[in-house]
Short mmCIF file of C-alpha atoms in Angstrom, two decimals:
data_model
loop_
_atom_site.label_atom_id
_atom_site.label_comp_id
_atom_site.label_asym_id
_atom_site.label_seq_id
_atom_site.Cartn_x
_atom_site.Cartn_y
_atom_site.Cartn_z
CA MET Z 1060 24.01 18.68 153.26
CA THR Z 1061 27.14 16.86 152.14
CA ALA Z 1062 29.99 18.45 150.23
CA GLU Z 1063 28.79 16.92 147.00
CA GLU Z 1064 25.24 18.10 147.62
CA TYR Z 1065 26.57 21.56 148.36
CA ARG Z 1066 28.52 21.59 145.11
CA GLN Z 1067 25.50 20.49 143.11
CA ALA Z 1068 23.21 22.95 144.85
CA ALA Z 1069 25.71 25.77 144.26
CA ARG Z 1070 25.95 24.92 140.58
CA ALA Z 1071 22.18 24.71 140.26
CA LEU Z 1072 21.73 28.00 142.11
CA ALA Z 1073 24.22 29.73 139.85
CA HIS Z 1074 22.45 28.49 136.75
CA GLN Z 1075 19.13 29.74 138.02
CA MET Z 1076 20.43 33.28 138.21
CA ASN Z 1077 19.70 34.41 134.70
CA MET Z 1078 18.56 37.79 133.67
CA PRO Z 1079 15.23 37.65 131.85
CA ALA Z 1080 15.86 37.72 128.10
CA ALA Z 1081 13.64 40.76 127.53
CA ALA Z 1082 15.44 42.75 130.24
CA ALA Z 1083 18.80 41.77 128.79
CA ALA Z 1084 17.73 42.85 125.31
CA ARG Z 1085 16.48 46.21 126.58
CA MET Z 1086 19.68 46.78 128.51
CA GLU Z 1087 21.86 45.92 125.53
CA GLU Z 1088 19.88 48.32 123.40
CA ARG Z 1089 20.35 51.11 125.94
CA LEU Z 1090 24.06 50.46 126.26
CA LEU Z 1091 24.68 50.47 122.53
CA ALA Z 1092 22.65 53.66 122.16
CA ALA Z 1093 24.69 55.26 124.94
CA MET Z 1094 27.94 54.25 123.30
CA THR Z 1095 26.82 55.53 119.91
CA SER Z 1096 25.71 58.86 121.34
CA ALA Z 1097 28.95 59.15 123.31
CA GLN Z 1098 30.91 58.71 120.11
CA SER Z 1099 28.86 61.30 118.28
CA GLY Z 1100 29.33 63.60 121.25
CA LEU Z 1101 33.09 63.27 120.92
CA ALA Z 1102 32.91 64.35 117.32
CA ARG Z 1103 31.43 67.68 118.35
CA PRO Z 1104 33.86 70.44 119.27
CA VAL Z 1105 33.86 70.73 123.02
CA THR Z 1106 36.37 73.54 123.41
CA THR Z 1107 34.23 76.41 122.11
CA ARG Z 1108 31.76 78.00 124.44
CA PRO Z 1109 28.32 79.15 123.47
CA ALA Z 1110 28.34 82.86 122.64
CA GLY Z 1111 26.15 83.80 125.59
CA GLN Z 1112 28.53 82.30 128.11
CA THR Z 1113 31.46 84.62 127.34
CA TRP Z 1114 29.84 87.88 128.39
CA ARG Z 1115 28.20 86.12 131.32
CA SER Z 1116 31.55 85.04 132.70
CA TRP Z 1117 32.96 88.56 132.20
CA ALA Z 1118 29.93 90.02 133.96
CA ALA Z 1119 30.36 87.59 136.83
CA ALA Z 1120 34.04 88.51 137.16
CA ALA Z 1121 33.24 92.23 137.14
CA ALA Z 1122 30.51 91.75 139.73
CA SER Z 1123 32.83 89.82 142.03
CA ILE Z 1124 35.52 92.53 141.73
CA ALA Z 1125 32.95 95.21 142.53
CA LEU Z 1126 31.78 93.23 145.55
CA MET Z 1127 35.35 92.86 146.81
CA LEU Z 1128 35.98 96.59 146.44
CA ALA Z 1129 32.76 97.42 148.24
CA ALA Z 1130 33.65 95.03 151.04
CA VAL Z 1131 37.12 96.53 151.45
CA SER Z 1132 35.88 100.10 151.41
CA THR Z 1133 33.19 99.47 154.00
CA TRP Z 1134 35.22 97.16 156.21
CA ARG Z 1135 34.83 97.86 159.90
CA PRO Z 1136 35.95 95.88 162.86
CA ILE Z 1137 33.18 94.28 164.77
CA PHE Z 1138 32.20 95.98 167.98
CA ARG Z 1139 32.70 93.85 171.01
CA ASP Z 1140 29.61 93.68 173.11
CA GLY Z 1141 29.35 94.15 176.85
CA ARG Z 1142 30.50 90.61 177.63
CA ASP Z 1143 34.09 91.72 177.57
CA ALA Z 1144 33.49 94.79 179.65
CA ALA Z 1145 34.46 93.00 182.85
CA VAL Z 1146 37.84 91.98 181.44
CA PRO Z 1147 40.45 94.46 182.59
CA PRO Z 1148 42.27 96.17 179.76
CA SER Z 1149 45.63 94.63 179.16
CA PRO Z 1150 48.57 96.85 178.26
CA LEU Z 1151 49.74 96.86 174.69
CA PRO Z 1152 53.38 96.05 174.02
CA VAL Z 1153 55.87 98.85 174.35
CA LEU Z 1154 56.41 99.27 170.63
CA VAL Z 1155 52.76 99.71 169.95
CA MET Z 1156 52.36 102.00 172.91
CA GLN Z 1157 55.14 104.15 171.51
CA ALA Z 1158 53.46 104.22 168.18
CA ILE Z 1159 50.13 105.03 169.66
CA GLY Z 1160 51.25 107.20 172.52
CA PRO Z 1161 48.93 107.90 175.43
CA LEU Z 1162 45.41 107.19 174.43
CA PRO Z 1163 44.15 110.56 173.32
CA PRO Z 1164 40.65 111.87 173.34
CA PRO Z 1165 39.03 111.52 169.95
CA ALA Z 1166 41.09 113.53 167.52
CA VAL Z 1167 39.48 116.38 165.71
CA VAL Z 1168 40.47 116.29 162.13
CA ASP Z 1169 39.49 118.80 159.52
CA VAL Z 1170 39.05 117.07 156.29
CA THR Z 1171 39.30 119.31 153.29
CA VAL Z 1172 39.55 117.72 149.96
CA SER Z 1173 40.93 120.02 147.35
CA HIS Z 1174 41.30 119.40 143.67
CA PRO Z 1175 43.56 121.89 141.95
CA PRO Z 1176 41.95 123.33 138.87
CA GLY Z 1177 42.85 121.53 135.70
CA ARG Z 1178 44.14 118.54 137.55
CA PRO Z 1179 41.27 116.54 138.90
CA GLY Z 1180 42.18 113.30 140.46
CA PRO Z 1181 41.93 111.30 143.55
CA ARG Z 1182 45.47 112.11 144.79
CA PRO Z 1183 46.31 115.82 144.59
CA PRO Z 1184 49.91 116.94 145.26
CA ARG Z 1185 51.02 117.57 148.81
CA ARG Z 1186 50.27 121.06 149.95
CA GLU Z 1187 52.06 123.18 152.47
CA GLY Z 1188 50.10 123.24 155.63
CA ALA Z 1189 48.39 119.92 155.08
CA VAL Z 1190 49.09 117.81 158.08
CA THR Z 1191 48.87 114.09 158.01
CA PRO Z 1192 48.09 112.80 161.48
CA SER Z 1193 51.04 110.68 162.42
CA GLY Z 1194 50.88 107.87 164.91
CA PHE Z 1195 48.24 105.41 165.66
CA VAL Z 1196 45.03 106.23 167.45
CA ALA Z 1197 43.71 103.42 169.59
CA LEU Z 1198 40.27 102.37 168.60
CA PRO Z 1199 37.68 103.10 171.26
CA TRP Z 1200 36.53 99.53 171.80
CA THR Z 1201 39.94 97.91 172.20
CA ALA Z 1202 40.03 98.21 175.97
CA GLY Z 1203 38.47 94.82 176.56
CA LEU Z 1204 40.47 92.99 173.95
CA PRO Z 1205 43.30 90.59 174.79
CA ALA Z 1206 46.82 91.95 174.93
CA PHE Z 1207 48.39 92.77 171.60
CA GLU Z 1208 51.14 90.23 170.95
CA SER Z 1209 51.68 90.30 167.23
CA GLY Z 1210 49.89 91.51 164.21
CA GLU Z 1211 50.15 93.39 161.01
CA ILE Z 1212 49.38 96.75 159.50
CA VAL Z 1213 46.95 96.82 156.64
CA ARG Z 1214 46.63 99.89 154.46
CA MET Z 1215 43.15 100.46 153.18
CA GLU Z 1216 40.74 103.16 152.12
CA VAL Z 1217 38.23 104.17 154.78
CA PRO Z 1218 35.17 106.32 154.15
CA VAL Z 1219 35.52 109.67 155.86
CA ALA Z 1220 32.02 109.31 157.24
CA SER Z 1221 33.14 106.30 159.24
CA LEU Z 1222 36.07 108.06 160.95
CA PRO Z 1223 34.07 109.21 164.01
CA ALA Z 1224 33.35 105.57 164.76
CA TYR Z 1225 37.10 105.02 164.98
CA GLY Z 1226 37.57 107.86 167.44
CA ILE Z 1227 38.60 110.47 164.88
CA ASP Z 1228 36.34 113.46 164.78
CA ILE Z 1229 36.11 115.47 161.62
CA SER Z 1230 34.98 119.02 161.26
CA SER Z 1231 33.77 118.69 157.72
CA GLY Z 1232 32.75 115.73 155.70
CA ALA Z 1233 33.92 114.52 152.39
CA ASP Z 1234 32.44 111.89 150.22
CA ARG Z 1235 35.70 110.28 149.15
CA PRO Z 1236 37.54 107.70 151.16
CA VAL Z 1237 40.84 108.36 152.87
CA GLU Z 1238 43.78 106.01 153.21
CA ALA Z 1239 44.49 104.62 156.61
CA ASP Z 1240 46.77 102.08 158.22
CA ILE Z 1241 44.91 99.67 160.44
CA LEU Z 1242 46.83 97.81 163.09
CA ILE Z 1243 45.39 94.33 163.34
CA GLY Z 1244 46.17 92.09 166.26
CA GLN Z 1245 46.94 88.39 166.44
CA ASP Z 1246 43.23 87.63 166.76
CA GLY Z 1247 42.35 89.46 163.57
CA LEU Z 1248 40.72 92.36 165.39
CA ALA Z 1249 41.72 95.94 164.68
CA ARG Z 1250 43.50 97.75 167.51
CA ALA Z 1251 44.44 101.17 166.15
CA ILE Z 1252 44.16 103.36 163.12
CA ARG Z 1253 46.50 105.86 161.48
CA LEU Z 1254 45.45 108.15 158.70
CA VAL Z 1255 47.93 108.47 155.88
CA THR Z 1256 46.04 110.45 153.31
CA ASN Z 1257 47.85 113.76 152.82
CA THR Z 1258 44.68 115.68 152.10
CA VAL Z 1259 43.45 115.36 155.63
CA ARG Z 1260 44.29 118.29 157.82
CA SER Z 1261 44.39 117.92 161.50
CA THR Z 1262 42.94 120.71 163.59
CA GLN Z 1263 43.85 119.27 166.93
CA MET F 1179 21.29 32.42 109.59
CA SER F 1180 23.89 35.06 110.34
CA GLN F 1181 27.11 33.96 112.02
CA ASP F 1182 28.39 35.92 115.01
CA PRO F 1183 31.46 37.76 113.64
CA PHE F 1184 33.04 37.81 117.09
CA SER F 1185 32.52 34.17 117.99
CA ASP F 1186 36.24 33.40 117.65
CA VAL F 1187 37.46 36.67 119.10
CA PRO F 1188 38.72 36.30 122.68
CA ASP F 1189 37.45 38.61 125.42
CA ASP F 1190 40.77 40.49 125.61
CA GLN F 1191 40.53 41.55 122.00
CA LEU F 1192 36.92 42.55 122.44
CA MET F 1193 38.05 44.86 125.20
CA THR F 1194 40.66 46.39 122.92
CA ARG F 1195 38.05 46.97 120.28
CA ILE F 1196 35.63 48.48 122.78
CA SER F 1197 38.29 50.91 123.92
CA GLY F 1198 38.62 51.89 120.25
CA GLY F 1199 34.90 52.62 120.08
CA ASP F 1200 33.64 49.41 118.47
CA VAL F 1201 29.94 49.20 119.31
CA ALA F 1202 29.60 45.69 117.89
CA ALA F 1203 32.38 44.48 120.19
CA LEU F 1204 30.49 45.84 123.19
CA SER F 1205 27.39 44.03 122.00
CA ALA F 1206 29.36 40.80 121.67
CA LEU F 1207 30.92 41.13 125.11
CA PHE F 1208 27.55 41.92 126.65
CA GLY F 1209 26.00 38.86 125.05
CA ARG F 1210 28.85 36.72 126.30
CA ARG F 1211 29.34 38.00 129.83
CA HIS F 1212 26.19 39.68 131.09
CA VAL F 1213 25.03 36.43 132.66
CA ASP F 1214 28.18 36.21 134.81
CA VAL F 1215 27.88 39.81 135.91
CA TYR F 1216 24.18 39.51 136.67
CA ARG F 1217 24.76 36.32 138.64
CA VAL F 1218 27.39 37.90 140.87
CA ALA F 1219 25.21 40.96 141.39
CA MET F 1220 22.14 38.87 142.11
CA LEU F 1221 23.89 36.67 144.64
CA MET F 1222 25.50 39.65 146.30
CA THR F 1223 22.41 41.84 146.55
CA GLY F 1224 19.58 39.29 146.56
CA SER F 1225 17.44 41.62 144.47
CA ALA F 1226 16.68 41.29 140.78
CA ALA F 1227 16.18 45.02 140.36
CA ALA F 1228 19.49 45.83 142.05
CA ALA F 1229 21.23 43.14 140.00
CA GLU F 1230 19.95 44.66 136.77
CA ASP F 1231 21.15 48.10 137.82
CA VAL F 1232 24.55 46.75 138.76
CA THR F 1233 24.86 44.89 135.45
CA GLN F 1234 24.09 48.04 133.53
CA ASP F 1235 26.57 50.03 135.60
CA VAL F 1236 29.26 47.44 134.96
CA PHE F 1237 28.87 47.62 131.19
CA LEU F 1238 28.73 51.39 131.29
CA ALA F 1239 32.05 51.23 133.12
CA VAL F 1240 33.37 48.89 130.44
CA MET F 1241 32.28 51.33 127.78
CA ARG F 1242 34.08 54.15 129.56
CA ASP F 1243 37.16 52.43 130.96
CA ALA F 1244 37.87 49.53 128.65
CA SER F 1245 41.33 50.92 128.02
CA ARG F 1246 42.18 50.43 131.70
CA PHE F 1247 41.87 46.66 131.41
CA GLU F 1248 45.29 44.95 131.55
CA PRO F 1249 45.14 41.64 129.68
CA GLY F 1250 48.09 40.01 131.42
CA ARG F 1251 46.86 40.77 134.91
CA ALA F 1252 43.44 39.14 134.97
CA THR F 1253 40.80 37.58 132.81
CA VAL F 1254 38.00 39.75 131.51
CA THR F 1255 35.51 37.77 133.60
CA ALA F 1256 37.50 38.45 136.78
CA TRP F 1257 37.76 42.13 135.88
CA LEU F 1258 34.02 42.35 135.25
CA CYS F 1259 33.26 40.47 138.46
CA GLY F 1260 35.48 42.89 140.36
CA ILE F 1261 33.56 45.87 138.99
CA ALA F 1262 30.26 44.10 139.71
CA ARG F 1263 31.38 43.44 143.26
CA ASN F 1264 32.27 47.09 143.80
CA HIS F 1265 28.98 48.32 142.39
CA ALA F 1266 27.03 45.72 144.38
CA ARG F 1267 28.78 46.83 147.58
CA ARG F 1268 27.93 50.44 146.84
CA ARG F 1269 24.33 49.49 146.14
CA LEU F 1270 24.06 47.50 149.36
CA HIS F 1271 25.55 50.38 151.31
CA ARG F 1272 23.07 52.79 149.76
CA ASP F 1273 20.10 50.49 150.33
CA LEU F 1274 20.97 50.16 154.01
CA ARG F 1275 19.31 53.51 154.51
CA MET F 1276 16.07 52.31 152.93
CA VAL F 1277 13.46 50.21 154.64
CA PRO F 1278 12.18 47.58 152.24
CA PHE F 1279 8.53 46.71 151.97
CA PRO F 1280 7.82 43.31 153.48
CA GLU F 1281 7.49 40.99 150.55
CA GLU F 1282 7.27 37.35 149.86
CA SER F 1283 10.44 35.98 148.33
CA GLU F 1284 9.96 35.44 144.65
CA PRO F 1285 10.72 32.05 143.20
CA ILE F 1286 13.91 32.51 141.26
CA GLY F 1287 14.25 29.20 139.53
CA PRO F 1288 12.46 28.03 136.44
CA GLU F 1289 8.76 27.34 136.55
CA PRO F 1290 8.07 23.94 138.11
CA VAL F 1291 7.28 21.22 135.58
CA ALA F 1292 6.04 17.73 136.05
CA ALA F 1293 9.00 15.55 136.95
CA ALA F 1294 9.67 11.87 137.10
CA ASP F 1295 10.47 12.02 140.81
CA PRO F 1296 8.64 15.01 142.23
CA LEU F 1297 9.65 14.30 145.82
CA ARG F 1298 13.35 14.30 145.00
CA ASP F 1299 13.00 17.42 142.89
CA LEU F 1300 11.15 19.16 145.68
CA ALA F 1301 13.90 18.29 148.15
CA ARG F 1302 16.50 19.58 145.72
CA ALA F 1303 14.61 22.81 145.13
CA GLN F 1304 14.42 23.28 148.90
CA GLN F 1305 18.16 22.71 149.19
CA ILE F 1306 18.87 25.33 146.53
CA GLU F 1307 16.52 27.84 148.11
CA SER F 1308 18.00 27.34 151.56
CA LEU F 1309 21.48 27.73 150.07
CA ARG F 1310 20.45 30.99 148.43
CA ARG F 1311 19.07 32.33 151.68
CA ALA F 1312 22.13 31.21 153.60
CA VAL F 1313 24.47 32.89 151.11
CA LEU F 1314 22.54 36.15 151.42
CA THR F 1315 22.89 36.12 155.20
CA LEU F 1316 26.67 35.70 155.12
CA PRO F 1317 28.75 38.73 156.06
CA LEU F 1318 29.70 40.62 152.93
CA LYS F 1319 33.38 39.76 152.85
CA TYR F 1320 32.61 36.04 153.07
CA ARG F 1321 29.61 36.26 150.78
CA GLU F 1322 31.58 37.74 147.91
CA VAL F 1323 34.30 35.13 148.05
CA VAL F 1324 31.79 32.27 148.24
CA VAL F 1325 29.89 33.75 145.31
CA LEU F 1326 32.99 34.17 143.17
CA CYS F 1327 34.70 30.86 143.96
CA ASP F 1328 31.87 28.41 144.61
CA LEU F 1329 29.04 29.80 142.55
CA GLN F 1330 30.86 31.64 139.79
CA ASP F 1331 33.69 29.08 139.59
CA LEU F 1332 36.47 31.65 139.43
CA SER F 1333 39.98 30.48 140.25
CA TYR F 1334 41.57 31.71 143.45
CA ALA F 1335 43.86 33.98 141.44
CA ASP F 1336 40.95 35.52 139.53
CA ALA F 1337 38.93 35.93 142.71
CA ALA F 1338 41.91 37.62 144.34
CA THR F 1339 42.10 40.04 141.41
CA ALA F 1340 38.40 40.75 141.55
CA LEU F 1341 38.47 41.30 145.30
CA GLU F 1342 41.77 43.20 145.23
CA CYS F 1343 43.33 41.01 147.87
CA SER F 1344 45.90 38.21 148.08
CA ILE F 1345 45.24 34.59 147.21
CA GLY F 1346 45.89 33.66 150.84
CA THR F 1347 43.12 36.01 151.92
CA VAL F 1348 40.78 34.45 149.39
CA ARG F 1349 41.59 30.98 150.74
CA SER F 1350 41.09 31.92 154.35
CA ARG F 1351 37.88 33.84 153.69
CA LEU F 1352 36.52 31.01 151.59
CA HIS F 1353 37.30 28.52 154.35
CA ARG F 1354 35.58 30.69 156.93
CA GLY F 1355 32.68 31.47 154.59
CA ARG F 1356 32.03 27.81 153.88
CA ALA F 1357 32.09 27.03 157.59
CA LEU F 1358 29.57 29.78 158.27
CA LEU F 1359 27.43 28.60 155.37
CA CYS F 1360 27.54 25.05 156.64
CA ALA F 1361 26.45 26.16 160.11
CA LYS F 1362 23.58 28.20 158.68
CA LEU F 1363 22.40 25.35 156.46
CA ARG F 1364 22.54 22.93 159.39
CA ALA F 1365 20.56 25.38 161.50
CA ASN F 1366 17.99 25.71 158.73
CA GLU F 1367 17.71 21.95 158.44
CA ASP F 1368 17.22 21.57 162.19
CA ARG F 1369 14.68 24.35 162.54
CA PRO F 1370 11.84 22.84 160.43
CA ALA F 1371 12.47 19.46 162.03
CA ALA F 1372 12.19 20.86 165.54
CA HIS F 1373 9.15 22.87 164.49
CA GLY F 1374 7.60 19.73 163.02
CA LYS F 1375 8.28 17.71 166.17
CA LYS F 1376 6.59 20.36 168.26
CA LYS F 1377 3.62 20.33 165.96
CA ILE F 1378 3.38 16.56 166.17
CA ALA F 1379 3.74 16.65 169.92
CA GLY F 1380 0.98 19.27 170.05
CA CYS F 1381 -1.30 17.08 167.96
CA LEU F 1382 -0.65 14.01 170.15
CA ALA F 1383 -1.20 15.86 173.40
#
């Protein structure tokens, strides 16, 4: 094919590429309808929400807050399984060791929750004789964890019923949560716990 | 007979009116330019159904984004061809994952009519068909530049705008694309001849 033949063939090919008239008419009709409906859609107020959506969004927000609270109150570090049992326990840094002290046997804590008459509330005033356990208690399963290098202390409410799992024994139960500081290591795993709620009395 | 009220209105002004929500201007632009868009889409994709989809997508984009057209930067045709090219590329990419049914290629040209020189017309029709097939087998980056410059008759500057590249790139790709096309056409011409010779040789043996 010569250059001139190519040019002619290209021109002829281009002119053969026509959309069928019926298809073009249908498409034009659809496009104009779409544009008209888009314009009428713009005329409608788009900022107001349907009435049903307002309470739904509030309900969703409340549900998510409740879920977050439930998650925080029932948070527990994950038990390490036996795979780490062969790893020798590594010593914690001096500062943490000082804070924790020698690893004690599970502490026996007497939890008595008292509400003075006429003043119900979650945080009663500090009483004489109420002892807040000071110092961290190493969690029972931290022996196989890597050495503590850095971390942070997170204050959170812990259900009293879950304290035995953290190595703190209680002589009587209470159905309200207690505040505790959790020492969390660089790997995000809890290493030790310290109760801070002043209504918990230690009977060690 | 009603006169087209937009017959004297240039494409640029139609775009301005479309961005202002003028439905009649969109209708006028569609009537004027849908053939160009469809042609580019058809030559890029090789499928009438895909070309129709691409054409519709292009005018939907015009409807939505007409205000983004910059009159001094490119012609409306180049702008539309650029959008068509992008949509055709997307369509081709999507269709790569699909396995087409084996089908006979449909005749694209007009229905054959009795001609004064049927043999010459037949040869010409064969040339056009082999050109179409050769264009469709070009790599995409050469195909689009051949389609825009040689089949759509866009200037190098307009093609560069549509392809979002420099004029130098358009020139070099066009040169390479034509060379590839030439090689493919020559190969197509040789193949039937060789096949025919074999057949003849088989008959004579």
